[in-house]
Coordinates of C-alpha atoms and ligand atoms in Angstrom, one line a residue:
X1 CA -2.0 -2.9 -21.3
X2 CA -2.2 -2.2 -17.6
X3 CA -1.3 1.3 -16.4
X4 CA 0.5 1.3 -13.0
X5 CA 0.5 4.8 -11.4
X6 CA 3.2 5.2 -8.8
X7 CA 5.1 2.3 -10.2
X8 CA 8.4 3.2 -8.5
X9 CA 6.8 3.1 -5.1
X10 CA 6.9 0.3 -2.5
X11 CA 3.7 -1.5 -3.5
X12 CA 3.7 -0.3 -7.1
X13 CA 7.1 -1.8 -7.8
X14 CA 6.3 -5.2 -6.3
X15 CA 3.0 -5.3 -8.1
X16 CA 4.7 -4.4 -11.4
X17 CA 7.0 -7.4 -10.9
X18 CA 3.9 -9.7 -10.2
X19 CA 2.1 -8.3 -13.3
X20 CA 5.0 -8.9 -15.6
X21 CA 5.7 -12.3 -14.2
X22 CA 2.1 -13.3 -14.8
X23 CA 2.5 -12.3 -18.5
X24 CA 0.7 -8.9 -18.4
X25 CA 2.0 -6.0 -20.4
X26 CA 2.3 -2.8 -18.4
X27 CA 3.0 0.9 -18.7
X28 CA 4.0 2.9 -15.7
X29 CA 4.5 6.4 -14.4
X30 CA 5.8 8.1 -11.3
X31 CA 6.9 11.6 -10.3
X32 CA 9.7 10.2 -8.0
X33 CA 8.6 12.5 -5.2
X34 CA 9.1 9.7 -2.7
X35 CA 10.8 7.0 -4.9
X36 CA 13.6 6.6 -7.4
X37 CA 14.3 5.4 -10.9
X38 CA 16.4 2.6 -9.3
X39 CA 13.1 0.8 -8.5
X40 CA 12.0 1.0 -12.2
X41 CA 15.3 -0.4 -13.3
X42 CA 15.1 -3.1 -10.7
X43 CA 11.7 -4.2 -11.9
X44 CA 13.1 -4.5 -15.4
X45 CA 16.1 -6.4 -14.2
X46 CA 14.1 -8.8 -12.0
X47 CA 11.6 -9.7 -14.7
X48 CA 13.9 -9.5 -17.7
X49 CA 11.1 -7.5 -19.3
X50 CA 11.0 -3.9 -20.7
X51 CA 8.0 -1.6 -20.6
X52 CA 7.2 2.0 -21.3
X53 CA 7.8 4.3 -18.3
X54 CA 7.0 8.0 -18.0
X55 CA 7.9 10.7 -15.5
X56 CA 4.5 12.2 -14.9
X57 CA 2.5 13.8 -12.0
X58 CA -1.1 13.4 -11.1
X59 CA -1.5 17.1 -10.5
X60 CA -0.3 17.9 -14.1
X61 CA -2.8 16.5 -16.6
X62 CA -0.6 17.2 -19.6
X63 CA 2.3 15.2 -18.1
X64 CA 0.0 12.2 -18.0
X65 CA -1.6 12.7 -21.4
X66 CA 1.3 11.0 -23.4
X67 CA 0.8 7.9 -21.3
X68 CA -2.7 7.6 -22.5
X69 CA -2.0 8.8 -26.0
X70 CA 0.9 6.5 -26.7
X71 CA -0.4 3.3 -25.1
X72 CA -3.5 1.2 -25.4
X73 CA -4.6 1.0 -21.8
X74 CA -7.3 -1.4 -20.7
X75 CA -7.2 -0.9 -16.9
X76 CA -5.4 1.2 -14.3
X77 CA -3.9 0.2 -11.0
X78 CA -3.7 3.4 -9.1
X79 CA -1.0 3.6 -6.4
X80 CA 0.3 7.1 -6.9
X81 CA -0.3 9.2 -3.8
X82 CA 1.2 10.7 -0.7
X83 CA 0.9 8.5 2.4
X84 CA 2.5 10.0 5.5
X85 CA -0.1 10.6 8.2
X86 CA 2.0 13.3 10.1
X87 CA 2.8 15.2 6.9
X88 CA -0.9 15.2 6.0
X89 CA -1.8 16.8 9.3
X90 CA 0.9 19.5 8.7
X91 CA 0.1 20.0 5.0
X92 CA -3.5 19.0 4.4
X93 CA -4.0 21.0 1.2
X94 CA -1.0 19.3 -0.4
X95 CA -2.6 16.0 0.4
X96 CA -6.0 17.0 -1.0
X97 CA -4.5 18.5 -4.1
X98 CA -2.2 15.6 -4.8
X99 CA -4.3 12.6 -3.8
X100 CA -7.8 13.8 -4.4
X101 CA -7.5 16.4 -7.3
X102 CA -4.8 14.2 -8.8
X103 CA -7.1 11.2 -8.9
X104 CA -9.8 13.4 -10.5
X105 CA -7.3 14.4 -13.2
X106 CA -6.5 10.7 -13.8
X107 CA -10.2 9.8 -14.0
X108 CA -10.8 12.6 -16.5
X109 CA -8.1 11.2 -18.7
X110 CA -9.5 7.7 -18.3
X111 CA -12.9 9.0 -19.4
X112 CA -11.4 10.8 -22.4
X113 CA -9.5 7.7 -23.5
X114 CA -12.4 5.4 -22.7
X115 CA -10.6 3.4 -20.0
X116 CA -13.2 2.2 -17.6
X117 CA -11.5 -0.2 -15.2
X118 CA -9.5 0.8 -12.1
X119 CA -8.1 -0.9 -9.0
X120 CA -7.5 1.7 -6.2
X121 CA -4.9 1.5 -3.5
X122 CA -7.0 2.2 -0.3
X123 CA -6.2 1.5 3.3
X124 CA -7.6 -0.1 6.5
X125 CA -7.3 3.4 7.9
X126 CA -10.7 4.1 6.4
X127 CA -12.2 1.9 9.2
X128 CA -11.2 4.5 11.8
X129 CA -11.5 3.0 15.2
X130 CA -13.4 -0.2 14.8
X131 CA -15.5 -1.3 17.7
X132 CA -14.7 -5.0 17.1
X133 CA -12.3 -7.0 15.1
X134 CA -11.8 -8.7 12.7
X135 CA -13.0 -6.1 10.2
X136 CA -15.2 -6.9 7.3
X137 CA -15.7 -4.6 4.3
X138 CA -19.2 -3.5 5.5
X139 CA -17.9 -1.9 8.7
X140 CA -18.5 1.9 9.0
X141 CA -15.9 4.3 7.7
X142 CA -14.3 7.3 9.3
X143 CA -11.1 9.3 9.0
X144 CA -9.0 10.6 11.8
X145 CA -6.5 12.5 9.7
X146 CA -6.3 14.2 6.3
X147 CA -4.4 11.3 4.7
X148 CA -7.2 8.9 5.6
X149 CA -9.8 11.4 4.5
X150 CA -8.1 11.6 1.0
X151 CA -8.5 7.8 0.7
X152 CA -12.2 8.0 1.8
X153 CA -12.9 10.9 -0.6
X154 CA -11.3 9.0 -3.5
X155 CA -13.3 5.9 -2.7
X156 CA -16.5 8.1 -2.7
X157 CA -15.5 9.7 -6.0
X158 CA -15.0 6.3 -7.6
X159 CA -18.3 5.1 -6.4
X160 CA -20.0 8.2 -7.9
X161 CA -18.3 7.7 -11.2
X162 CA -19.5 4.1 -11.3
X163 CA -23.1 5.3 -10.8
X164 CA -22.9 7.5 -14.0
X165 CA -21.6 4.7 -16.2
X166 CA -22.8 1.1 -16.0
X167 CA -19.7 -0.1 -17.8
X168 CA -17.3 1.3 -15.2
X169 CA -15.5 -1.2 -13.0
X170 CA -13.8 -0.3 -9.7
X171 CA -12.1 -2.4 -7.1
X172 CA -11.2 -0.7 -3.8
X173 CA -8.4 -2.6 -2.1
X174 CA -8.1 -1.8 1.6
X175 CA -4.6 -2.8 2.6
X176 CA -3.7 -3.7 6.2
X177 CA 0.0 -3.3 7.2
X178 CA 2.3 -4.1 4.3
X179 CA 5.9 -5.0 5.2
X180 CA 8.6 -7.2 3.8
X181 CA 10.3 -7.0 0.4
X182 CA 11.0 -9.0 -2.7
X183 CA 13.3 -11.9 -1.9
X184 CA 16.0 -10.6 -4.4
X185 CA 16.6 -7.6 -2.2
X186 CA 16.4 -5.4 -5.2
X187 CA 13.1 -3.7 -4.3
X188 CA 11.6 -2.9 -1.0
X189 CA 10.4 -0.1 1.2
X190 CA 12.7 2.9 1.0
X191 CA 11.2 5.9 2.8
X192 CA 12.9 9.3 2.7
X193 CA 14.1 10.7 6.0
X194 CA 12.9 9.3 9.4
X195 CA 10.3 6.6 8.8
X196 CA 7.0 6.5 10.6
X197 CA 6.1 2.9 10.4
X198 CA 7.2 0.1 12.6
X199 CA 9.2 -2.2 10.2
X200 CA 11.3 0.5 8.6
X201 CA 12.1 1.8 12.1
X202 CA 13.0 -1.7 13.3
X203 CA 15.4 -1.9 10.3
X204 CA 16.9 1.5 11.0
X205 CA 17.5 0.5 14.7
X206 CA 19.1 -2.8 13.7
X207 CA 21.4 -0.8 11.4
X208 CA 22.3 1.5 14.2
X209 CA 20.9 4.6 12.4
X210 CA 18.4 4.9 15.3
X211 CA 19.8 4.2 18.8
X212 CA 16.7 2.4 20.0
X213 CA 13.2 1.7 18.8
X214 CA 10.4 3.5 20.5
X215 CA 7.6 1.1 21.5
X216 CA 4.5 3.3 21.5
X217 CA 2.7 2.0 24.6
X218 CA 2.8 -1.4 26.5
X219 CA -0.5 -0.8 28.3
X220 CA -3.0 -1.7 25.6
X221 CA -5.6 -4.3 26.3
X222 CA -3.7 -6.9 24.3
X223 CA -1.9 -10.1 25.6
X224 CA 1.6 -8.4 25.8
X225 CA 0.3 -4.8 26.1
X226 CA 1.6 -3.6 22.7
X227 CA -0.5 -2.7 19.7
X228 CA -1.6 -5.5 17.3
X229 CA -1.7 -5.2 13.5
X230 CA -2.4 -7.4 10.6
X231 CA 1.0 -7.4 8.8
X232 CA 0.9 -8.6 5.2
X233 CA 3.9 -9.4 3.0
X234 CA 4.1 -6.9 0.2
X235 CA 4.5 -9.8 -2.3
X236 CA 1.2 -11.3 -1.1
X237 CA -0.3 -7.9 -1.5
X238 CA 1.1 -7.6 -5.0
X239 CA -0.5 -10.9 -5.9
X240 CA -3.8 -9.6 -4.5
X241 CA -3.7 -7.0 -7.3
X242 CA -3.4 -9.6 -10.0
X243 CA -6.5 -11.3 -8.6
X244 CA -8.3 -7.9 -8.4
X245 CA -7.3 -7.1 -12.0
X246 CA -9.0 -10.3 -13.1
X247 CA -12.1 -9.2 -11.2
X248 CA -12.3 -5.7 -12.7
X249 CA -11.9 -7.2 -16.2
X250 CA -14.9 -9.4 -15.7
X251 CA -17.3 -7.3 -13.6
X252 CA -18.8 -3.8 -13.4
X253 CA -19.7 -1.5 -10.5
X254 CA -17.8 -1.2 -7.2
X255 CA -16.2 -4.1 -5.3
X256 CA -14.4 -3.7 -2.0
X257 CA -11.8 -6.1 -0.6
X258 CA -9.7 -6.2 2.5
X259 CA -6.2 -7.4 1.8
X260 CA -4.8 -8.8 5.0
X261 CA -3.9 -12.1 6.5
X262 CA -6.5 -12.2 9.3
X263 CA -3.7 -12.9 11.8
X264 CA -2.5 -10.3 14.2
X265 CA 0.9 -9.7 15.6
X266 CA 2.0 -7.3 18.4
X267 CA 4.9 -4.8 18.3
X268 CA 6.9 -7.2 20.5
X269 CA 6.1 -10.1 18.2
X270 CA 7.7 -8.1 15.3
X271 CA 10.7 -7.1 17.3
X272 CA 11.4 -10.6 18.6
X273 CA 10.8 -12.4 15.4
X274 CA 13.0 -9.9 13.5
X275 CA 15.8 -10.3 16.0
X276 CA 15.6 -14.1 16.0
X277 CA 15.4 -14.7 12.2
X278 CA 18.0 -12.1 11.4
X279 CA 20.2 -12.8 14.4
X280 CA 20.5 -9.1 15.2
X281 CA 19.6 -7.1 18.3
X282 CA 16.9 -4.5 18.2
X283 CA 17.2 -2.3 21.3
X284 CA 14.0 -0.7 22.3
X285 CA 12.5 1.6 25.0
X286 CA 8.8 1.7 26.0
X287 CA 7.3 5.2 25.6
X288 CA 3.7 6.5 25.9
X289 CA 1.1 5.6 23.3
X290 CA 1.3 7.5 20.0
X291 CA -1.7 9.8 19.4
X292 CA -4.3 8.2 17.1
X293 CA -3.2 4.6 17.4
X294 CA -5.8 2.0 18.0
X295 CA -5.1 -1.2 20.1
X296 CA -5.9 -3.8 17.5
X297 CA -6.5 -3.7 13.7
X298 CA -7.3 -7.0 12.1
X299 CA -8.8 -7.9 8.8
X300 CA -11.3 -10.5 7.9
X301 CA -9.9 -11.4 4.4
X302 CA -12.6 -14.0 3.6
X303 CA -14.3 -11.9 0.9
X304 CA -11.0 -11.6 -1.1
X305 CA -10.4 -15.3 -0.4
X306 CA -13.8 -16.3 -1.7
X307 CA -14.4 -13.9 -4.5
X308 CA -10.9 -13.3 -5.8
X309 CA -9.4 -16.7 -5.0
X310 CA -6.6 -14.9 -3.3
X311 CA -5.0 -15.7 0.0
X312 CA -1.8 -14.4 1.8
X313 CA 0.7 -17.2 2.0
X314 CA 3.9 -15.7 3.5
X315 CA 4.5 -15.7 7.3
X316 CA 5.9 -13.2 9.7
X317 CA 9.4 -14.8 9.5
X318 CA 9.4 -14.3 5.7
X319 CA 8.3 -10.7 6.2
X320 CA 11.1 -10.0 8.8
X321 CA 13.8 -11.8 6.8
X322 CA 13.0 -10.1 3.5
X323 CA 12.7 -6.6 5.1
X324 CA 16.2 -6.9 6.5
X325 CA 17.6 -8.5 3.4
X326 CA 16.5 -5.3 1.4
X327 CA 18.1 -2.8 3.8
X328 CA 21.0 -4.5 5.4
X329 CA 23.7 -3.5 2.9
X330 CA 22.4 -0.1 1.9
Ligands
LIG1 N1 4.8 1.4 16.5 C1 5.8 1.5 17.6 N2 6.9 2.2 17.4 C2 7.2 2.8 16.2 C3 6.3 2.7 15.1 C4 5.1 2.1 15.4 O1 5.5 0.9 18.7 O2 8.3 3.4 16.1 C5 3.6 0.7 16.7 C6 2.3 1.5 16.6 O3 2.0 2.0 17.8 C7 1.4 0.4 16.1 C8 2.2 -0.6 15.3 O4 3.6 -0.3 15.7 O5 0.8 -0.3 17.2 C9 2.2 -0.3 13.8 O6 2.5 1.0 13.5 P1 2.7 1.5 12.0 O7 3.1 3.0 12.0 O8 3.7 0.6 11.4 O9 1.4 1.2 11.3 P2 -0.1 1.9 11.6 O10 -1.0 0.7 11.8 O11 0.0 3.0 12.5 O12 -0.2 2.5 10.1 C10 -1.2 2.1 9.3 C11 -0.7 2.1 7.9 C12 -0.4 3.5 7.4 C13 -1.5 4.4 7.7 C14 -1.8 4.4 9.2 C15 -2.8 5.4 9.5 O13 0.4 1.3 7.7 O14 -0.1 3.5 6.0 O15 -2.2 3.1 9.5 O16 -3.0 5.5 10.9 F1 -1.2 5.7 7.3

């Protein structure tokens, strides 16, 4: 049985669907801090499969204990965590406690119950400001905010644990920019309050919740002057976890993989593609650059292609169409 922590979240819910559809049995938990039971029900409805689910919190060991006590867990896919950069700057201790201490709690329980395989939800943010792109897994790491630092700390903790136990198996998955939603429109990205990231903000602008989208800088050294990112469809990302799971079940030690497409799109590419495929206007205004943004982030996904046999298949139009399909009637 595969434990999915943070199952009700954006990437957790899509991965749960992919796991169930590939015939795996799963158990999940979430504390619903930034998610809702609707996502758990939607996963069950979409797959026609039931699975044990717990309300549990990484920072409360005893809330997680029944998950381990009552299920025979063979591997963990660890999504649970806080992920808002701005909030992490304002409340660093909350981030260190939840993400770092919480993961230590999870690992202690894994040790206690002899679970030695884990795939961890990391991020391209651990590459800091890369000097060149595309980025390969051996690029140096740095963190420019507490959120990113929690991810780097956890990567380090997992590496240390591996050194103490030759049977331990860790896969660190460094996501680039996940967008899009399941084609059913039943699960997707549902941030509380005002979103930080580009696609949720495009959606809110298209719905008229935001009057216009703020383009953070059109003076970057890129072809159209706006920032370029490696956007990846969340369903491709979910499938990357299935491939990673096969890897941790057949290897030991630490493996690191970029999960991206290797193709970059600018802010204007996203706005224009979204408008075209969904036939909806997205008004925008150009503003100064956002502090901390880099001009271009782009993955080299070759290692995941070669070693996991995984490749992102969905294109930008799919990403824009499915993102809108999820939010348009909400
Ligand atoms: N952008 C805008 N306007 C917006 C929001 C974003 O122009 O309203 C631009 C940004 O400047 C950037 C691009 O859109 O060029 C993408 O921005 P996102 O916020 O969507 O994504 P980031 O690349 O900044 O975020 C990524 C991950 C986060 C992570 C963050 C850390 O998606 O999870 O890096 O810096 F926290």
